[in-house]
mmCIF file of C-alpha atoms and ligand atoms in Angstrom:
data_model
loop_
_atom_site.group_PDB
_atom_site.id
_atom_site.type_symbol
_atom_site.label_atom_id
_atom_site.label_comp_id
_atom_site.label_asym_id
_atom_site.label_seq_id
_atom_site.Cartn_x
_atom_site.Cartn_y
_atom_site.Cartn_z
ATOM 1 C CA MET A 1 0.125 0.032 -0.048
ATOM 2 C CA ALA A 2 1.086 3.247 -0.984
ATOM 3 C CA ASN A 3 2.427 5.834 1.530
ATOM 4 C CA ILE A 4 -1.078 9.433 1.035
ATOM 5 C CA ILE A 5 1.083 12.594 0.652
ATOM 6 C CA SER A 6 -0.965 14.763 3.151
ATOM 7 C CA GLY A 7 -1.383 18.084 0.982
ATOM 8 C CA THR A 8 -3.634 19.518 3.797
ATOM 9 C CA GLU A 9 -0.642 19.165 6.301
ATOM 10 C CA LEU A 10 2.351 20.283 4.006
ATOM 11 C CA ALA A 11 0.632 22.911 3.235
ATOM 12 C CA SER A 12 -0.331 23.519 6.854
ATOM 13 C CA VAL A 13 3.331 24.037 7.166
ATOM 14 C CA ILE A 14 4.095 26.047 4.855
ATOM 15 C CA LYS A 15 1.813 28.398 5.854
ATOM 16 C CA LYS A 16 2.840 28.669 9.778
ATOM 17 C CA ASP A 17 6.205 29.609 8.142
ATOM 18 C CA ILE A 18 4.983 32.252 6.045
ATOM 19 C CA LYS A 19 3.206 33.739 9.186
ATOM 20 C CA GLN A 20 5.448 33.737 10.779
ATOM 21 C CA GLU A 21 7.879 35.930 8.156
ATOM 22 C CA THR A 22 4.160 37.670 7.866
ATOM 23 C CA ASP A 23 4.806 38.902 11.570
ATOM 24 C CA ARG A 24 8.443 40.059 11.295
ATOM 25 C CA LEU A 25 7.728 41.933 7.847
ATOM 26 C CA SER A 26 4.973 43.455 9.519
ATOM 27 C CA LYS A 27 7.156 44.801 12.609
ATOM 28 C CA CYS A 28 8.964 46.860 10.000
ATOM 29 C CA GLY A 29 6.134 47.764 8.508
ATOM 30 C CA VAL A 30 5.354 46.095 5.369
ATOM 31 C CA THR A 31 2.088 43.763 5.295
ATOM 32 C CA PRO A 32 1.617 41.530 1.910
ATOM 33 C CA GLY A 33 -1.913 42.626 -0.283
ATOM 34 C CA LEU A 34 -3.190 40.120 -2.837
ATOM 35 C CA ALA A 35 -5.929 41.571 -4.748
ATOM 36 C CA VAL A 36 -8.360 38.844 -6.319
ATOM 37 C CA ILE A 37 -10.706 40.068 -9.633
ATOM 38 C CA ILE A 38 -13.681 37.856 -10.232
ATOM 39 C CA VAL A 39 -15.805 38.843 -12.613
ATOM 40 C CA GLY A 40 -19.143 37.025 -13.519
ATOM 41 C CA ASP A 41 -20.794 34.807 -10.373
ATOM 42 C CA ASP A 42 -19.087 31.529 -11.745
ATOM 43 C CA PRO A 43 -20.113 29.167 -8.059
ATOM 44 C CA ALA A 44 -17.057 27.350 -8.740
ATOM 45 C CA SER A 45 -14.859 30.580 -9.259
ATOM 46 C CA LYS A 46 -16.602 32.190 -5.207
ATOM 47 C CA ILE A 47 -15.299 29.424 -4.143
ATOM 48 C CA TYR A 48 -11.518 29.435 -5.303
ATOM 49 C CA VAL A 49 -11.749 33.384 -4.253
ATOM 50 C CA ASN A 50 -13.224 32.352 -0.568
ATOM 51 C CA ASN A 51 -10.868 30.188 0.053
ATOM 52 C CA LYS A 52 -7.208 32.203 -1.522
ATOM 53 C CA LYS A 53 -9.435 34.652 0.757
ATOM 54 C CA LYS A 54 -9.425 33.007 4.157
ATOM 55 C CA ALA A 55 -5.747 31.681 3.352
ATOM 56 C CA CYS A 56 -4.591 35.530 3.131
ATOM 57 C CA GLU A 57 -6.235 36.039 6.346
ATOM 58 C CA ALA A 58 -4.313 32.739 8.073
ATOM 59 C CA VAL A 59 -1.135 34.147 6.890
ATOM 60 C CA GLY A 60 -1.125 38.008 8.040
ATOM 61 C CA PHE A 61 -2.387 39.377 4.626
ATOM 62 C CA TYR A 62 -4.419 42.225 3.873
ATOM 63 C CA SER A 63 -7.007 40.501 0.683
ATOM 64 C CA GLU A 64 -8.893 43.055 -1.515
ATOM 65 C CA GLU A 65 -11.878 40.819 -3.563
ATOM 66 C CA ILE A 66 -13.167 43.001 -6.823
ATOM 67 C CA ALA A 67 -16.161 41.545 -8.218
ATOM 68 C CA LEU A 68 -17.131 42.984 -11.281
ATOM 69 C CA PRO A 69 -20.163 41.904 -13.705
ATOM 70 C CA ALA A 70 -20.431 39.701 -15.771
ATOM 71 C CA ASP A 71 -20.769 41.478 -18.919
ATOM 72 C CA THR A 72 -17.898 44.183 -17.984
ATOM 73 C CA THR A 73 -15.903 45.344 -20.525
ATOM 74 C CA GLN A 74 -12.335 44.347 -21.392
ATOM 75 C CA LYS A 75 -11.401 48.248 -21.158
ATOM 76 C CA ASP A 76 -12.767 48.692 -17.354
ATOM 77 C CA LEU A 77 -11.074 45.520 -16.961
ATOM 78 C CA LEU A 78 -7.991 46.006 -18.071
ATOM 79 C CA ALA A 79 -8.512 49.732 -16.527
ATOM 80 C CA VAL A 80 -8.947 47.856 -12.840
ATOM 81 C CA ILE A 81 -5.830 46.194 -13.448
ATOM 82 C CA ASP A 82 -4.424 49.169 -14.098
ATOM 83 C CA LYS A 83 -4.813 50.779 -10.963
ATOM 84 C CA LEU A 84 -4.210 48.228 -9.171
ATOM 85 C CA ASN A 85 -0.705 47.819 -10.757
ATOM 86 C CA LYS A 86 0.166 51.752 -9.335
ATOM 87 C CA ARG A 87 -0.910 50.482 -6.141
ATOM 88 C CA PHE A 88 1.776 50.458 -3.075
ATOM 89 C CA ASP A 89 -1.027 48.704 -0.478
ATOM 90 C CA ILE A 90 -0.644 45.950 -3.435
ATOM 91 C CA ASP A 91 1.737 42.807 -4.211
ATOM 92 C CA GLY A 92 -0.382 40.284 -5.587
ATOM 93 C CA ILE A 93 -3.069 40.502 -8.655
ATOM 94 C CA LEU A 94 -5.026 37.691 -9.242
ATOM 95 C CA VAL A 95 -7.483 36.953 -11.679
ATOM 96 C CA GLN A 96 -9.579 34.552 -11.239
ATOM 97 C CA LEU A 97 -10.237 32.441 -14.582
ATOM 98 C CA PRO A 98 -12.266 31.587 -17.012
ATOM 99 C CA LEU A 99 -13.167 35.027 -17.834
ATOM 100 C CA PRO A 100 -16.544 35.218 -19.971
ATOM 101 C CA SER A 101 -15.867 34.573 -22.927
ATOM 102 C CA HIS A 102 -16.367 37.986 -24.486
ATOM 103 C CA LEU A 103 -13.001 38.817 -22.699
ATOM 104 C CA ASN A 104 -9.654 38.042 -23.890
ATOM 105 C CA GLU A 105 -7.921 36.492 -21.527
ATOM 106 C CA LYS A 106 -4.173 36.803 -22.402
ATOM 107 C CA ALA A 107 -4.716 40.292 -22.825
ATOM 108 C CA VAL A 108 -6.195 40.522 -19.671
ATOM 109 C CA ILE A 109 -3.072 38.347 -18.206
ATOM 110 C CA GLY A 110 -0.603 40.155 -20.191
ATOM 111 C CA ALA A 111 -1.561 43.098 -18.665
ATOM 112 C CA ILE A 112 -0.539 42.270 -15.134
ATOM 113 C CA SER A 113 3.010 43.922 -14.048
ATOM 114 C CA PRO A 114 4.848 40.528 -13.832
ATOM 115 C CA LYS A 115 5.912 42.297 -11.061
ATOM 116 C CA LYS A 116 2.822 41.550 -9.197
ATOM 117 C CA ASP A 117 2.141 38.217 -11.539
ATOM 118 C CA VAL A 118 1.609 35.277 -8.777
ATOM 119 C CA ASP A 119 0.324 33.607 -10.403
ATOM 120 C CA CYS A 120 3.102 33.341 -12.733
ATOM 121 C CA PHE A 121 0.862 33.210 -15.742
ATOM 122 C CA SER A 122 2.258 36.337 -17.690
ATOM 123 C CA PRO A 123 4.567 35.057 -20.736
ATOM 124 C CA PHE A 124 7.462 37.122 -18.819
ATOM 125 C CA ASN A 125 7.588 35.116 -15.540
ATOM 126 C CA VAL A 126 6.049 32.308 -17.923
ATOM 127 C CA GLY A 127 9.606 32.255 -19.742
ATOM 128 C CA ARG A 128 11.630 32.966 -16.174
ATOM 129 C CA VAL A 129 10.498 30.059 -15.435
ATOM 130 C CA MET A 130 11.605 28.476 -18.738
ATOM 131 C CA ILE A 131 15.268 29.424 -18.224
ATOM 132 C CA GLY A 132 15.491 28.439 -14.606
ATOM 133 C CA ASP A 133 15.556 32.032 -13.393
ATOM 134 C CA TYR A 134 12.367 32.615 -12.183
ATOM 135 C CA ARG A 135 10.921 35.065 -9.065
ATOM 136 C CA PHE A 136 7.699 33.061 -8.897
ATOM 137 C CA LEU A 137 6.778 30.119 -9.791
ATOM 138 C CA PRO A 138 3.382 28.599 -11.089
ATOM 139 C CA CYS A 139 1.132 27.634 -8.149
ATOM 140 C CA THR A 140 0.297 24.016 -8.673
ATOM 141 C CA PRO A 141 3.125 23.091 -10.317
ATOM 142 C CA ALA A 142 4.479 24.341 -7.230
ATOM 143 C CA GLY A 143 2.898 22.960 -5.132
ATOM 144 C CA VAL A 144 3.488 18.769 -7.395
ATOM 145 C CA MET A 145 7.313 19.566 -6.637
ATOM 146 C CA GLU A 146 6.869 20.729 -3.291
ATOM 147 C CA LEU A 147 4.942 17.278 -2.869
ATOM 148 C CA ILE A 148 7.264 15.039 -4.359
ATOM 149 C CA LYS A 149 10.309 16.604 -2.170
ATOM 150 C CA SER A 150 8.279 16.111 0.470
ATOM 151 C CA THR A 151 8.692 12.171 0.240
ATOM 152 C CA GLY A 152 12.571 12.304 0.115
ATOM 153 C CA ILE A 153 12.689 10.726 -3.501
ATOM 154 C CA GLU A 154 15.245 12.121 -5.676
ATOM 155 C CA ILE A 155 13.610 13.777 -9.095
ATOM 156 C CA SER A 156 17.136 14.073 -10.523
ATOM 157 C CA GLY A 157 17.855 11.182 -13.372
ATOM 158 C CA LYS A 158 14.041 9.689 -12.401
ATOM 159 C CA ASN A 159 11.737 8.962 -15.160
ATOM 160 C CA CYS A 160 9.063 11.742 -15.414
ATOM 161 C CA VAL A 161 5.650 11.814 -17.081
ATOM 162 C CA VAL A 162 2.847 14.519 -16.864
ATOM 163 C CA ILE A 163 -0.303 13.936 -17.636
ATOM 164 C CA GLY A 164 -1.779 17.226 -19.773
ATOM 165 C CA ARG A 165 -0.098 19.680 -21.844
ATOM 166 C CA SER A 166 -1.817 23.061 -20.173
ATOM 167 C CA ASN A 167 -0.408 26.603 -19.470
ATOM 168 C CA ILE A 168 -1.461 26.540 -16.362
ATOM 169 C CA VAL A 169 -0.838 22.461 -14.730
ATOM 170 C CA GLY A 170 1.575 20.436 -18.009
ATOM 171 C CA LYS A 171 3.568 22.509 -19.589
ATOM 172 C CA PRO A 172 5.252 24.557 -15.995
ATOM 173 C CA MET A 173 5.236 21.521 -14.398
ATOM 174 C CA ALA A 174 7.325 19.684 -17.098
ATOM 175 C CA MET A 175 9.413 22.897 -17.225
ATOM 176 C CA MET A 176 10.212 22.399 -13.667
ATOM 177 C CA LEU A 177 11.238 18.945 -13.384
ATOM 178 C CA LEU A 178 13.478 19.420 -16.080
ATOM 179 C CA ASN A 179 15.297 22.390 -13.849
ATOM 180 C CA GLU A 180 15.403 19.540 -11.326
ATOM 181 C CA SER A 181 17.245 17.418 -13.928
ATOM 182 C CA GLY A 182 14.519 15.049 -14.538
ATOM 183 C CA THR A 183 14.339 12.467 -18.056
ATOM 184 C CA VAL A 184 11.095 14.316 -18.375
ATOM 185 C CA THR A 185 8.305 13.526 -21.085
ATOM 186 C CA ILE A 186 4.671 15.280 -22.059
ATOM 187 C CA CYS A 187 1.698 13.093 -22.793
ATOM 188 C CA HIS A 188 -1.997 14.597 -23.793
ATOM 189 C CA SER A 189 -4.875 13.379 -25.913
ATOM 190 C CA LYS A 190 -2.751 12.158 -28.833
ATOM 191 C CA THR A 191 -0.450 10.439 -27.626
ATOM 192 C CA GLU A 192 -0.808 7.419 -28.810
ATOM 193 C CA ASN A 193 -0.122 4.507 -26.405
ATOM 194 C CA LEU A 194 0.176 6.120 -22.695
ATOM 195 C CA ALA A 195 -0.083 3.641 -20.903
ATOM 196 C CA GLN A 196 2.761 2.086 -22.247
ATOM 197 C CA VAL A 197 4.773 5.438 -21.438
ATOM 198 C CA THR A 198 3.108 6.487 -18.020
ATOM 199 C CA SER A 199 4.119 2.504 -16.725
ATOM 200 C CA GLN A 200 7.323 4.024 -17.362
ATOM 201 C CA ALA A 201 7.246 6.797 -14.916
ATOM 202 C CA ASP A 202 9.043 6.866 -11.442
ATOM 203 C CA ILE A 203 7.063 9.768 -10.980
ATOM 204 C CA LEU A 204 3.704 10.400 -12.677
ATOM 205 C CA VAL A 205 1.444 13.944 -12.314
ATOM 206 C CA CYS A 206 -1.812 14.006 -14.291
ATOM 207 C CA ALA A 207 -3.914 16.634 -14.864
ATOM 208 C CA VAL A 208 -6.079 16.189 -17.010
ATOM 209 C CA GLY A 209 -9.825 16.226 -15.012
ATOM 210 C CA LYS A 210 -10.886 12.596 -16.122
ATOM 211 C CA ALA A 211 -12.212 11.197 -13.321
ATOM 212 C CA ASN A 212 -10.567 7.278 -12.887
ATOM 213 C CA PHE A 213 -8.439 7.953 -16.009
ATOM 214 C CA VAL A 214 -4.914 6.247 -14.472
ATOM 215 C CA THR A 215 -5.839 2.824 -14.014
ATOM 216 C CA ALA A 216 -2.942 0.894 -11.710
ATOM 217 C CA ASP A 217 -2.015 -0.723 -15.118
ATOM 218 C CA MET A 218 -0.754 2.453 -15.962
ATOM 219 C CA VAL A 219 1.397 2.947 -13.137
ATOM 220 C CA LYS A 220 4.955 1.354 -12.167
ATOM 221 C CA GLU A 221 5.618 -0.278 -8.770
ATOM 222 C CA GLY A 222 6.362 2.242 -6.046
ATOM 223 C CA ALA A 223 5.858 4.716 -8.473
ATOM 224 C CA VAL A 224 5.519 8.574 -7.199
ATOM 225 C CA VAL A 225 1.493 9.064 -8.092
ATOM 226 C CA ILE A 226 0.152 13.177 -8.211
ATOM 227 C CA ASP A 227 -2.763 13.674 -8.701
ATOM 228 C CA VAL A 228 -3.637 17.363 -10.112
ATOM 229 C CA GLY A 229 -7.191 16.928 -11.193
ATOM 230 C CA ILE A 230 -10.693 17.913 -9.973
ATOM 231 C CA ASN A 231 -12.936 15.512 -10.571
ATOM 232 C CA ARG A 232 -17.078 14.795 -9.258
ATOM 233 C CA ASN A 233 -17.267 10.922 -10.213
ATOM 234 C CA GLU A 234 -20.539 9.952 -10.607
ATOM 235 C CA ASP A 235 -22.185 9.939 -6.921
ATOM 236 C CA GLY A 236 -21.193 13.368 -7.266
ATOM 237 C CA LYS A 237 -17.962 13.686 -5.470
ATOM 238 C CA LEU A 238 -14.800 15.431 -5.477
ATOM 239 C CA CYS A 239 -12.309 12.775 -7.015
ATOM 240 C CA GLY A 240 -8.802 13.661 -9.283
ATOM 241 C CA ASP A 241 -7.887 11.402 -12.295
ATOM 242 C CA VAL A 242 -6.379 8.622 -10.428
ATOM 243 C CA ASP A 243 -8.398 5.509 -9.789
ATOM 244 C CA PHE A 244 -6.367 5.832 -6.385
ATOM 245 C CA GLU A 245 -8.305 2.579 -4.337
ATOM 246 C CA ALA A 246 -6.061 -0.039 -7.039
ATOM 247 C CA VAL A 247 -2.950 3.073 -7.838
ATOM 248 C CA ALA A 248 -2.568 3.371 -4.233
ATOM 249 C CA GLU A 249 -2.231 -0.732 -4.185
ATOM 250 C CA LYS A 250 0.808 -0.922 -6.468
ATOM 251 C CA ALA A 251 2.182 2.805 -6.364
ATOM 252 C CA GLY A 252 5.308 3.991 -3.455
ATOM 253 C CA TYR A 253 3.859 7.591 -3.100
ATOM 254 C CA ILE A 254 -0.223 8.904 -3.846
ATOM 255 C CA THR A 255 -2.078 12.251 -3.467
ATOM 256 C CA PRO A 256 -5.678 11.936 -2.418
ATOM 257 C CA VAL A 257 -8.246 14.396 -3.979
ATOM 258 C CA PRO A 258 -9.516 16.349 -2.124
ATOM 259 C CA GLY A 259 -6.575 16.835 0.299
ATOM 260 C CA GLY A 260 -3.085 16.366 -2.158
ATOM 261 C CA VAL A 261 -2.388 19.813 -4.463
ATOM 262 C CA GLY A 262 -5.612 22.083 -4.423
ATOM 263 C CA PRO A 263 -3.681 22.837 -0.874
ATOM 264 C CA MET A 264 -0.653 23.349 -1.887
ATOM 265 C CA THR A 265 -1.646 25.596 -5.165
ATOM 266 C CA ILE A 266 -3.193 27.513 -1.998
ATOM 267 C CA ALA A 267 -0.172 27.550 -0.085
ATOM 268 C CA MET A 268 2.358 28.463 -3.277
ATOM 269 C CA LEU A 269 -0.363 30.707 -3.974
ATOM 270 C CA MET A 270 0.030 32.591 -0.657
ATOM 271 C CA LYS A 271 4.478 31.738 -0.593
ATOM 272 C CA ASN A 272 4.712 34.127 -4.082
ATOM 273 C CA THR A 273 2.194 36.808 -2.839
ATOM 274 C CA LEU A 274 4.872 37.655 0.079
ATOM 275 C CA THR A 275 7.927 37.114 -2.662
ATOM 276 C CA ALA A 276 6.224 39.855 -3.743
ATOM 277 C CA ALA A 277 5.723 41.735 -1.226
ATOM 278 C CA LYS A 278 9.640 41.618 -0.117
ATOM 279 C CA LEU A 279 10.419 42.284 -3.945
ATOM 280 C CA ASN A 280 8.811 45.037 -3.674
ATOM 281 C CA ALA A 281 9.396 46.305 -0.449
ATOM 282 C CA SER A 282 13.041 46.309 -0.999
ATOM 283 C CA ALA A 283 12.014 48.311 -4.564
ATOM 284 C CA ALA A 284 10.377 50.600 -2.502
ATOM 285 C CA MET A 285 13.462 51.383 0.421
ATOM 286 C CA LYS A 286 16.113 51.531 -2.168
ATOM 287 C CA LYS A 287 14.258 54.305 -4.643
ATOM 288 C CA THR A 288 14.091 55.637 -1.038
ATOM 289 C CA GLY A 289 17.485 55.831 0.518
ATOM 290 C CA LYS A 290 16.240 53.496 3.090
ATOM 291 C CA LYS A 291 18.202 50.360 4.203
HETATM 292 P P1 NAD B 301 -6.452 21.434 -19.470
HETATM 293 O O1 NAD B 301 -8.406 20.901 -19.394
HETATM 294 O O2 NAD B 301 -6.324 22.317 -19.817
HETATM 295 O O3 NAD B 301 -5.940 20.292 -19.872
HETATM 296 C C1 NAD B 301 -6.117 18.650 -19.981
HETATM 297 C C2 NAD B 301 -5.091 17.982 -20.313
HETATM 298 O O4 NAD B 301 -5.160 16.662 -20.487
HETATM 299 C C3 NAD B 301 -4.873 18.331 -22.244
HETATM 300 O O5 NAD B 301 -3.501 19.070 -22.150
HETATM 301 C C4 NAD B 301 -5.091 16.987 -22.511
HETATM 302 O O6 NAD B 301 -4.382 16.572 -23.970
HETATM 303 C C5 NAD B 301 -5.155 16.650 -22.193
HETATM 304 N N1 NAD B 301 -5.852 14.991 -22.307
HETATM 305 C C6 NAD B 301 -7.034 14.743 -22.622
HETATM 306 N N2 NAD B 301 -7.951 13.546 -22.442
HETATM 307 C C7 NAD B 301 -6.264 13.305 -22.959
HETATM 308 C C8 NAD B 301 -6.049 11.665 -22.705
HETATM 309 N N3 NAD B 301 -7.095 10.998 -23.332
HETATM 310 N N4 NAD B 301 -4.911 11.165 -22.667
HETATM 311 C C9 NAD B 301 -3.898 11.907 -22.535
HETATM 312 N N5 NAD B 301 -3.673 13.651 -22.416
HETATM 313 C C10 NAD B 301 -5.278 13.661 -21.898
HETATM 314 O O7 NAD B 301 -6.983 21.485 -18.339
HETATM 315 P P2 NAD B 301 -6.045 21.797 -16.678
HETATM 316 O O8 NAD B 301 -5.815 23.022 -16.734
HETATM 317 O O9 NAD B 301 -4.285 22.113 -16.870
HETATM 318 O O10 NAD B 301 -6.808 21.158 -15.838
HETATM 319 C C11 NAD B 301 -6.096 19.716 -15.666
HETATM 320 C C12 NAD B 301 -6.728 19.433 -14.056
HETATM 321 O O11 NAD B 301 -6.252 19.786 -12.815
HETATM 322 C C13 NAD B 301 -8.820 19.514 -14.009
HETATM 323 O O12 NAD B 301 -9.083 18.537 -13.266
HETATM 324 C C14 NAD B 301 -8.533 20.777 -12.640
HETATM 325 O O13 NAD B 301 -9.488 20.763 -12.603
HETATM 326 C C15 NAD B 301 -7.223 20.286 -12.596
HETATM 327 N N6 NAD B 301 -6.753 21.335 -11.918
HETATM 328 C C16 NAD B 301 -6.397 21.221 -10.468
HETATM 329 C C17 NAD B 301 -5.253 22.055 -9.515
HETATM 330 C C18 NAD B 301 -5.872 22.353 -8.012
HETATM 331 O O14 NAD B 301 -4.952 23.131 -7.408
HETATM 332 N N7 NAD B 301 -5.371 21.112 -7.408
HETATM 333 C C19 NAD B 301 -5.690 23.377 -10.483
HETATM 334 C C20 NAD B 301 -5.033 23.429 -11.922
HETATM 335 C C21 NAD B 301 -6.382 22.556 -12.461
#
């Protein structure tokens, strides 16, 4: 039976450290601030935004939710971002995705100052991850990396397989495993002989969005299996991409859903916001000549 990697526990340790550092910073007059923009009233997005707000409170950050109507124009949304870019009390700006279809997601993300892009979705920050010279890492893959590292298993030289090639999860995930010297294969909807590829993986990351997609025959004995997927099964229960019960019999380590990658994503968002606050504070000090 696999060891279960608890994202809930790991995230709580990380958030405790962040809280301690926030307390230290606030003594110097710096309180990290996160602005979350939500457009429309998608119920899932509302839950995600609320969870982020709660996490900010727990670690001592200032947070601000900017709820805009579903018919907000591109121009108005860009104007809101522009104002936030200029505010000194806001270190991180996040636009909850998906946006209503009349809005241009790429242009909206691109309008966030790279210094405040705590989701790390902007082309500039993605490029920095690509060359291994980054200030922020995209939250979900960064959380996955922490989960893998918590097992004590070295990534260097291992066969790492990522299923999924989205800009948010799959691609940056592959890049981050490569930055740690993993031998990385990316699989996607057109991959042939998927099970043959995945069953070679020492580390398998699944980000597909289909319940029970990864079955035991697709997994190598003793592998680290990280389940990024968030789905509902036929009973309406939250589940990942991995057939958990069967794969847990074969894997060495496995993350549950819920309680795996999800809490880590939020912890990494807090980490990025803290990093942004420290960078912004030191830039402001340089400007005023303070030490
Ligand atoms: P996406 O829909 O953008 O990408 C899914 C990927 O799966 C695609 O690249 C596609 O090529 C691949 N795919 C689809 N069918 C396949 C098949 N038959 N064989 C192999 N590959 C196949 O989704 P995403 O944004 O990358 O998210 C993936 C999952 O992760 C979703 O369930 C999403 O809800 C979840 N997610 C979780 C978190 C978290 O914090 N836990 C964060 C982001 C996304």
